[in-house]
Short mmCIF file of C-alpha atoms in Angstrom, two decimals:
data_model
loop_
_atom_site.label_atom_id
_atom_site.label_comp_id
_atom_site.label_asym_id
_atom_site.label_seq_id
_atom_site.Cartn_x
_atom_site.Cartn_y
_atom_site.Cartn_z
CA MET A 721 13.00 26.94 2.21
CA ASN A 722 9.63 28.24 1.05
CA TRP A 723 6.64 25.97 0.13
CA PHE A 724 7.34 26.23 -3.58
CA THR A 725 10.98 25.01 -3.35
CA LEU A 726 10.08 22.39 -0.73
CA ASP A 727 7.25 20.88 -2.75
CA LEU A 728 9.29 20.92 -5.95
CA THR A 729 12.09 19.08 -4.14
CA ILE A 730 9.61 16.58 -2.67
CA PHE A 731 7.97 16.06 -6.08
CA ALA A 732 11.35 15.38 -7.79
CA GLY A 733 12.40 12.94 -5.11
CA SER A 734 9.02 11.14 -5.23
CA VAL A 735 9.15 10.69 -9.03
CA LEU A 736 12.48 9.03 -8.48
CA ALA A 737 11.13 6.90 -5.65
CA GLY A 738 8.10 5.86 -7.71
CA LEU A 739 10.27 5.05 -10.73
CA VAL A 740 12.77 2.93 -8.80
CA GLY A 741 9.98 1.36 -6.81
CA ALA A 742 8.22 0.30 -10.03
CA LEU A 743 11.44 -0.92 -11.69
CA THR A 744 12.59 -3.03 -8.71
CA GLY A 745 9.18 -4.03 -7.46
CA LEU A 746 10.09 -2.93 -3.99
CA GLY A 747 7.71 0.03 -3.67
CA GLY A 748 8.55 3.69 -2.99
CA GLY A 749 7.58 3.98 0.63
CA VAL A 750 10.98 2.90 1.95
CA ILE A 751 12.65 5.85 0.16
CA ILE A 752 9.95 8.50 0.80
CA ILE A 753 10.26 8.41 4.57
CA PRO A 754 14.07 8.79 4.76
CA MET A 755 13.91 11.50 2.04
CA LEU A 756 11.43 13.59 4.10
CA ALA A 757 12.86 12.79 7.53
CA LEU A 758 16.60 12.68 6.97
CA ALA A 759 17.17 14.96 3.99
CA LEU A 760 14.48 17.58 4.57
CA GLY A 761 14.27 17.43 8.39
CA ILE A 762 10.51 16.90 8.44
CA ASP A 763 9.04 15.20 11.56
CA ILE A 764 8.81 11.46 10.96
CA ARG A 765 5.09 11.41 11.70
CA TYR A 766 4.34 13.70 8.71
CA ALA A 767 6.69 11.54 6.68
CA ILE A 768 4.78 8.42 7.55
CA GLY A 769 1.46 9.95 6.70
CA ALA A 770 2.66 11.09 3.30
CA SER A 771 4.30 7.75 2.55
CA LEU A 772 1.13 5.85 3.41
CA VAL A 773 -0.79 7.87 0.84
CA SER A 774 1.83 7.05 -1.79
CA VAL A 775 1.56 3.34 -0.97
CA ILE A 776 -2.18 3.43 -1.70
CA ALA A 777 -1.54 5.32 -4.91
CA THR A 778 0.99 2.77 -6.30
CA SER A 779 -1.05 -0.21 -5.11
CA SER A 780 -4.32 0.94 -6.74
CA GLY A 781 -2.42 2.20 -9.81
CA ALA A 782 -0.59 -1.06 -10.36
CA ALA A 783 -3.58 -3.25 -9.54
CA ALA A 784 -5.43 -1.98 -12.56
CA ALA A 785 -2.74 -3.55 -14.75
CA TYR A 786 -2.23 -6.66 -12.54
CA VAL A 787 -5.84 -7.95 -12.24
CA LYS A 788 -6.16 -8.23 -16.00
CA GLU A 789 -3.40 -10.75 -16.05
CA GLY A 790 -5.52 -13.11 -14.03
CA PHE A 791 -2.99 -14.11 -11.37
CA THR A 792 -4.57 -12.34 -8.40
CA ASN A 793 -6.39 -14.70 -6.07
CA ILE A 794 -9.01 -12.57 -4.45
CA ARG A 795 -10.03 -15.24 -1.92
CA ILE A 796 -6.54 -15.60 -0.54
CA GLY A 797 -6.18 -11.80 -0.59
CA MET A 798 -9.47 -11.09 1.14
CA PHE A 799 -8.97 -13.81 3.75
CA LEU A 800 -5.47 -12.55 4.67
CA GLU A 801 -6.71 -8.95 4.70
CA MET A 802 -8.59 -9.77 7.89
CA ALA A 803 -5.15 -10.19 9.39
CA THR A 804 -3.37 -7.30 7.71
CA THR A 805 -6.12 -4.66 8.31
CA VAL A 806 -6.42 -5.54 12.04
CA GLY A 807 -2.62 -5.58 12.26
CA ALA A 808 -2.54 -2.19 10.54
CA LEU A 809 -5.03 -0.70 13.05
CA LEU A 810 -2.83 -1.95 15.96
CA GLY A 811 0.33 -0.70 14.27
CA ALA A 812 -1.14 2.76 13.66
CA GLY A 813 -2.31 2.84 17.25
CA LEU A 814 1.16 1.91 18.45
CA ALA A 815 2.66 4.72 16.24
CA GLY A 816 0.80 7.24 18.43
CA LEU A 817 2.32 5.86 21.61
CA LEU A 818 5.90 5.22 20.70
CA PRO A 819 8.56 8.02 20.79
CA THR A 820 9.64 9.00 17.27
CA ASN A 821 13.23 7.84 17.79
CA ILE A 822 12.03 4.29 18.50
CA ILE A 823 9.95 4.38 15.34
CA ALA A 824 13.05 5.52 13.43
CA ILE A 825 15.08 2.61 14.86
CA ILE A 826 12.42 0.07 13.91
CA PHE A 827 12.19 1.60 10.46
CA GLY A 828 15.99 1.32 10.08
CA CYS A 829 15.92 -2.34 11.07
CA VAL A 830 13.22 -3.04 8.47
CA LEU A 831 15.34 -1.33 5.79
CA VAL A 832 18.36 -3.41 6.77
CA TYR A 833 16.24 -6.53 6.65
CA SER A 834 14.90 -5.53 3.21
CA THR A 835 18.42 -5.22 1.98
CA TRP A 836 19.21 -8.75 3.12
CA LEU A 837 16.07 -10.03 1.40
CA THR A 838 16.99 -8.26 -1.79
CA LEU A 839 20.49 -9.75 -1.77
CA HIS A 840 19.29 -13.22 -0.84
CA PRO A 841 16.17 -13.73 -2.96
CA VAL A 842 14.13 -16.79 -2.23
CA GLY A 843 14.38 -19.11 -5.23
CA PRO A 844 11.32 -20.49 -6.98
CA GLN A 845 9.43 -22.80 -4.65
CA SER A 846 8.29 -26.22 -5.75
CA LEU A 847 4.48 -26.36 -5.62
CA ALA A 848 2.87 -28.49 -2.98
CA ALA A 849 1.45 -31.69 -4.43
CA LYS A 850 -1.31 -32.32 -1.89
CA PRO A 851 -4.24 -30.16 -0.96
CA ASP A 852 -4.43 -28.83 2.59
CA ARG A 853 -7.67 -29.44 4.51
CA LEU A 854 -8.17 -25.86 5.75
CA ALA A 855 -7.17 -24.25 2.51
CA THR A 856 -9.64 -26.54 0.69
CA LYS A 857 -12.40 -25.60 3.09
CA LEU A 858 -11.58 -21.93 2.44
CA ARG A 859 -11.59 -22.54 -1.37
CA MET A 860 -8.15 -20.99 -1.78
CA ASP A 861 -6.71 -23.44 -4.26
CA SER A 862 -6.77 -22.23 -7.86
CA SER A 863 -4.71 -22.17 -11.05
CA TYR A 864 -2.73 -19.60 -13.08
CA PRO A 865 -1.46 -19.57 -16.61
CA ASP A 866 2.27 -20.49 -16.85
CA GLN A 867 3.74 -20.48 -20.39
CA GLY A 868 0.29 -21.22 -21.82
CA VAL A 869 -0.46 -24.10 -19.43
CA GLU A 870 -2.89 -23.81 -16.53
CA GLN A 871 -0.86 -24.62 -13.45
CA GLN A 872 -2.80 -25.87 -10.43
CA TYR A 873 -1.61 -24.95 -6.91
CA HIS A 874 -2.54 -26.03 -3.41
CA VAL A 875 -2.25 -23.47 -0.64
CA GLN A 876 -0.56 -24.75 2.60
CA ARG A 877 -0.30 -23.68 6.25
CA VAL A 878 -3.03 -21.05 6.38
CA PRO A 879 -2.86 -20.31 10.18
CA GLN A 880 0.90 -19.63 9.96
CA GLY A 881 0.45 -17.40 6.92
CA PHE A 882 -2.33 -15.59 8.65
CA ALA A 883 0.04 -14.90 11.69
CA VAL A 884 2.84 -13.57 9.53
CA MET A 885 0.39 -11.31 7.72
CA SER A 886 -0.72 -9.75 11.01
CA VAL A 887 2.84 -8.77 11.57
CA ALA A 888 3.16 -7.41 8.05
CA GLY A 889 0.00 -5.36 8.62
CA ALA A 890 1.25 -4.00 11.96
CA LEU A 891 4.54 -2.97 10.33
CA SER A 892 2.64 -1.27 7.53
CA GLY A 893 0.47 0.62 10.04
CA LEU A 894 3.38 1.56 12.28
CA LEU A 895 5.83 2.70 9.58
CA GLY A 896 3.59 3.81 6.68
CA ILE A 897 5.13 1.35 4.23
CA GLY A 898 3.50 -1.37 2.07
CA SER A 899 5.68 -4.12 3.61
CA GLY A 900 5.18 -6.09 0.35
CA ALA A 901 8.46 -7.94 0.83
CA VAL A 902 7.17 -9.54 4.06
CA LYS A 903 3.77 -10.34 2.46
CA VAL A 904 5.35 -12.03 -0.57
CA LEU A 905 7.76 -13.96 1.64
CA ALA A 906 4.86 -15.22 3.80
CA MET A 907 2.88 -16.31 0.78
CA ASP A 908 5.81 -17.92 -1.02
CA THR A 909 7.66 -19.76 1.73
CA VAL A 910 4.93 -20.33 4.31
CA MET A 911 1.86 -20.82 2.17
CA ARG A 912 3.61 -22.14 -0.91
CA ILE A 913 1.71 -19.82 -3.31
CA PRO A 914 3.37 -19.46 -6.73
CA PHE A 915 5.43 -16.25 -7.11
CA LYS A 916 3.28 -14.79 -9.89
CA VAL A 917 0.17 -15.21 -7.75
CA SER A 918 1.77 -14.01 -4.50
CA THR A 919 3.22 -10.81 -5.97
CA THR A 920 -0.04 -9.63 -7.52
CA THR A 921 -2.15 -10.75 -4.56
CA SER A 922 0.30 -8.90 -2.21
CA ASN A 923 -0.15 -5.74 -4.25
CA PHE A 924 -3.93 -6.17 -3.98
CA MET A 925 -3.61 -6.38 -0.19
CA ILE A 926 -1.16 -3.53 0.24
CA GLY A 927 -3.73 -0.87 -0.82
CA VAL A 928 -6.50 -2.20 1.51
CA THR A 929 -4.00 -2.57 4.44
CA ALA A 930 -2.73 1.00 3.94
CA ALA A 931 -6.26 2.35 3.74
CA ALA A 932 -6.96 0.83 7.14
CA SER A 933 -4.15 2.81 8.84
CA ALA A 934 -4.58 5.87 6.60
CA GLY A 935 -7.95 6.65 8.27
CA ILE A 936 -6.27 6.74 11.65
CA TYR A 937 -3.37 8.84 10.44
CA LEU A 938 -5.74 11.30 8.88
CA ASN A 939 -7.82 11.57 12.09
CA ARG A 940 -4.65 12.15 14.12
CA GLY A 941 -3.48 14.94 11.83
CA TYR A 942 -0.43 13.19 10.40
CA ILE A 943 -1.49 13.77 6.84
CA ASP A 944 -0.44 17.37 5.83
CA PRO A 945 -1.90 18.44 2.48
CA GLY A 946 1.06 20.66 1.53
CA LEU A 947 3.59 17.86 2.07
CA THR A 948 1.44 14.99 0.81
CA PHE A 949 0.27 16.27 -2.52
CA PRO A 950 3.77 16.39 -4.20
CA VAL A 951 4.44 12.85 -2.83
CA MET A 952 1.22 11.39 -4.23
CA LEU A 953 1.58 13.02 -7.62
CA GLY A 954 5.31 12.39 -7.83
CA VAL A 955 5.11 8.71 -6.95
CA LEU A 956 2.25 8.17 -9.40
CA ALA A 957 4.17 9.91 -12.18
CA GLY A 958 7.32 7.91 -11.35
CA ALA A 959 5.44 4.58 -11.25
CA TRP A 960 3.77 5.43 -14.56
CA LEU A 961 7.18 6.20 -16.10
CA GLY A 962 8.46 2.94 -14.69
CA THR A 963 5.92 0.94 -16.59
CA LYS A 964 6.86 2.80 -19.81
CA VAL A 965 10.61 2.35 -19.58
CA LEU A 966 10.65 -1.10 -18.03
CA VAL A 967 14.11 -2.30 -18.97
CA ARG A 968 14.25 -5.96 -17.84
CA ALA A 969 17.93 -6.46 -18.53
CA ARG A 970 19.13 -3.85 -16.02
CA THR A 971 16.79 -4.76 -13.20
CA LYS A 972 19.37 -6.88 -11.37
CA SER A 973 22.03 -4.24 -11.08
CA LEU A 974 19.31 -1.71 -10.22
CA ARG A 975 18.11 -3.92 -7.41
CA LEU A 976 21.62 -4.20 -6.10
CA LEU A 977 22.08 -0.42 -6.13
CA PHE A 978 18.75 0.08 -4.52
CA ALA A 979 19.66 -2.50 -1.82
CA ILE A 980 22.82 -0.55 -0.99
CA VAL A 981 20.98 2.76 -0.89
CA ILE A 982 18.30 1.42 1.52
CA LEU A 983 21.02 -0.19 3.67
CA VAL A 984 22.77 3.14 4.07
CA LEU A 985 19.44 4.89 4.77
CA GLY A 986 18.53 2.11 7.22
CA LEU A 987 21.80 2.51 9.14
CA GLU A 988 21.39 6.28 9.26
CA MET A 989 17.87 5.96 10.57
CA ILE A 990 19.07 3.65 13.33
CA TYR A 991 21.95 5.96 14.17
CA LYS A 992 19.70 9.07 14.25
CA GLY A 993 17.24 7.14 16.35
CA LEU A 994 19.84 6.05 18.90
CA THR A 995 21.26 9.56 19.14
CA LYS A 996 17.70 11.01 19.33
CA GLY A 997 18.34 13.07 16.18
CA LEU A 998 14.90 12.26 14.80
CA MET B 526 -16.75 -27.34 -14.66
CA ARG B 527 -18.00 -25.51 -11.62
CA ALA B 528 -14.43 -24.50 -10.73
CA LEU B 529 -13.94 -23.18 -14.26
CA LEU B 530 -17.15 -21.19 -14.14
CA ARG B 531 -16.03 -19.70 -10.84
CA LYS B 532 -12.69 -18.73 -12.36
CA VAL B 533 -14.29 -17.09 -15.37
CA SER B 534 -16.66 -14.99 -13.29
CA ASP B 535 -13.76 -14.21 -10.86
CA GLN B 536 -11.93 -12.89 -13.89
CA SER B 537 -14.70 -10.63 -15.14
CA ILE B 538 -15.18 -9.25 -11.65
CA GLU B 539 -11.45 -8.58 -11.50
CA ASN B 540 -11.55 -6.73 -14.81
CA PHE B 541 -14.28 -4.49 -13.51
CA ILE B 542 -12.33 -3.88 -10.29
CA GLY B 543 -9.20 -3.05 -12.36
CA ASN B 544 -11.11 -0.30 -14.18
CA LEU B 545 -12.70 0.96 -10.99
CA LEU B 546 -9.26 1.35 -9.42
CA ARG B 547 -7.77 3.01 -12.50
CA TYR B 548 -10.48 5.67 -12.71
CA GLY B 549 -10.51 6.15 -8.98
CA VAL B 550 -6.78 6.89 -8.91
CA ILE B 551 -7.02 9.23 -11.95
CA LEU B 552 -9.94 11.17 -10.42
CA ALA B 553 -8.11 11.44 -7.05
CA ALA B 554 -4.93 12.64 -8.74
CA MET B 555 -6.83 15.34 -10.69
CA VAL B 556 -8.50 16.73 -7.54
CA VAL B 557 -5.14 16.70 -5.74
CA LEU B 558 -3.48 18.44 -8.69
CA VAL B 559 -6.05 21.26 -8.77
CA GLY B 560 -5.74 21.63 -4.98
CA GLY B 561 -1.93 21.55 -5.16
CA VAL B 562 -1.73 24.23 -7.82
CA ALA B 563 -4.14 26.41 -5.83
CA PHE B 564 -2.12 25.76 -2.69
CA LEU B 565 1.23 26.77 -4.27
CA ALA B 566 -0.37 29.90 -5.83
CA LYS B 567 -1.53 30.98 -2.43
CA TYR B 568 1.23 29.80 -0.06
CA GLY B 569 4.19 29.25 -2.40
CA ARG B 570 6.28 31.98 -0.86
CA ALA B 571 5.50 31.19 2.75
CA HIS B 572 8.02 29.35 4.84
CA PRO B 573 6.66 26.30 6.63
CA ASP B 574 8.28 24.51 9.64
CA PHE B 575 7.77 20.81 9.91
CA SER B 576 10.71 19.94 12.13
CA HIS B 577 8.18 19.67 15.01
CA PHE B 578 4.89 17.80 14.93
CA ALA B 579 1.90 20.00 15.54
CA SER B 580 -0.97 17.96 14.10
CA GLU B 581 -3.30 19.30 11.41
CA PRO B 582 -6.28 21.58 12.23
CA SER B 583 -9.40 19.69 13.00
CA ARG B 584 -11.18 20.58 9.82
CA LEU B 585 -8.51 18.74 7.81
CA ARG B 586 -8.72 15.61 9.89
CA HIS B 587 -12.30 14.32 9.51
CA VAL B 588 -14.19 13.07 6.52
CA ASP B 589 -17.23 15.32 6.98
CA THR B 590 -15.28 18.55 7.61
CA ILE B 591 -12.94 17.85 4.67
CA PHE B 592 -15.93 17.79 2.36
CA LEU B 593 -17.14 21.16 3.73
CA ASP B 594 -13.66 22.65 3.37
CA ALA B 595 -13.20 21.34 -0.17
CA PHE B 596 -16.56 22.64 -1.35
CA SER B 597 -15.66 26.09 -0.09
CA PHE B 598 -12.66 25.76 -2.53
CA SER B 599 -9.99 25.92 0.11
CA ALA B 600 -6.73 24.64 -1.39
CA ARG B 601 -5.89 22.44 1.56
CA GLY B 602 -9.43 21.06 1.68
CA LEU B 603 -9.31 20.14 -2.03
CA ILE B 604 -6.04 18.24 -1.54
CA GLN B 605 -7.45 16.33 1.44
CA LEU B 606 -10.60 15.49 -0.56
CA GLY B 607 -8.44 14.09 -3.36
CA LEU B 608 -6.47 12.05 -0.78
CA LEU B 609 -9.79 10.80 0.64
CA LEU B 610 -10.83 9.71 -2.85
CA LEU B 611 -7.52 7.80 -3.13
CA ILE B 612 -8.08 6.12 0.22
CA ALA B 613 -11.60 5.28 -0.99
CA THR B 614 -10.35 3.31 -4.00
CA PRO B 615 -9.33 0.16 -2.07
CA VAL B 616 -12.40 0.55 0.19
CA ALA B 617 -14.59 0.56 -2.92
CA ARG B 618 -12.81 -2.55 -4.12
CA VAL B 619 -13.67 -4.31 -0.90
CA LEU B 620 -17.24 -3.05 -1.02
CA PHE B 621 -17.63 -4.32 -4.55
CA SER B 622 -16.24 -7.62 -3.57
CA VAL B 623 -19.01 -8.14 -1.02
CA PHE B 624 -21.59 -7.90 -3.82
CA ALA B 625 -19.48 -10.09 -6.17
CA PHE B 626 -19.24 -12.89 -3.57
CA ALA B 627 -22.96 -12.56 -2.75
CA PHE B 628 -23.69 -12.90 -6.47
CA GLN B 629 -21.63 -16.12 -6.49
CA ARG B 630 -23.59 -17.31 -3.40
CA ASP B 631 -20.34 -17.60 -1.56
CA ARG B 632 -21.51 -16.94 1.98
CA LEU B 633 -18.20 -17.65 3.65
CA TYR B 634 -16.46 -14.93 1.63
CA VAL B 635 -19.32 -12.49 2.00
CA VAL B 636 -18.69 -12.66 5.75
CA VAL B 637 -14.88 -12.48 5.34
CA THR B 638 -15.22 -9.39 3.15
CA LEU B 639 -17.73 -7.74 5.46
CA ILE B 640 -15.23 -8.12 8.33
CA VAL B 641 -12.54 -6.42 6.31
CA LEU B 642 -15.03 -3.66 5.29
CA ALA B 643 -15.98 -3.18 8.94
CA VAL B 644 -12.35 -2.69 9.96
CA LEU B 645 -11.87 -0.07 7.23
CA ILE B 646 -14.99 1.84 8.29
CA VAL B 647 -13.93 1.82 11.95
CA SER B 648 -10.56 3.31 10.92
CA LEU B 649 -12.01 5.98 8.69
CA SER B 650 -14.73 7.02 11.11
CA GLY B 651 -12.08 7.88 13.61
CA ALA B 652 -13.45 5.67 16.37
#
């Protein structure tokens, strides 16, 4: 395959990944890596580098729309970024030490776990009634508009949330994904942050976290311009299309389809990793 | 009242940040697009092999040399420059937040944000 055909294929696949990622809210990174590594036979390290760039593109692109809605809590985001960026540095460091087949297996496990999360969504959490001492000291409590009414919320269990965020950051740095699902889960179930606030704040954090490991990947030569440019442009185009054709009604069946696709990809990554095919 | 004021100014800061990110991404995408077209025009018919990892040449791995490469209009250098601009958008967001928190006299969060910024700089400087 010559460069022209290869980049055209990657571009088409990335548009699809960006589109599905925007429609399901699950991000495109989890499709980009299997597409490059499994379907096109590209070394997983280049795949991770390209995916990381696409994660930053979608995060910064979506943030422009999100921040105007006024749900993002920049204090929570910035505080937890201390955990995610340090985690990302460690994860990216680890990526240079681990054999690629082990990375493939971990990636596969994350995909299988994402499928489980998609099929068993955490229901809306009741908001905590009482303020938490540490969260109050850190000025994390705020409010957000819910059907025209300002809804107050009290953030809980900051240290536990911080710990889970370090893991999310490490996964992001190791695998080149946004790991938004883990971030939202930590904020919703551990810290009891309302869903609308946690999703937008998570998106805010994903870009900064990915930037922390992108520097390391760039310095190590994992980011190939010829492979990365169609991924970046494709994912951006797809995400933009996604915001234009947002069909709310079909999102549920789309999420189901997406869950099955990433389950199959996850199992194949694990299989290839175990048989050292990657 | 104080909490409300804080929320209002948080909101205007966020609006500014939203635009900063939007234009940052658009600029990065345009540079990458120009580099990508130049790249395909030059190497479109060549056959690459990525089944084995062989790192990128040194000039495409460091911030300073990427700038030199891009300004000599090398296709690969231009793409890397666009990618650097993209990576810079969240960094700019953090940098701007330092000033925003300082403006609000929120010392705690100035320190928090500076820590995050320091981690980002360590990563990008290749230390």
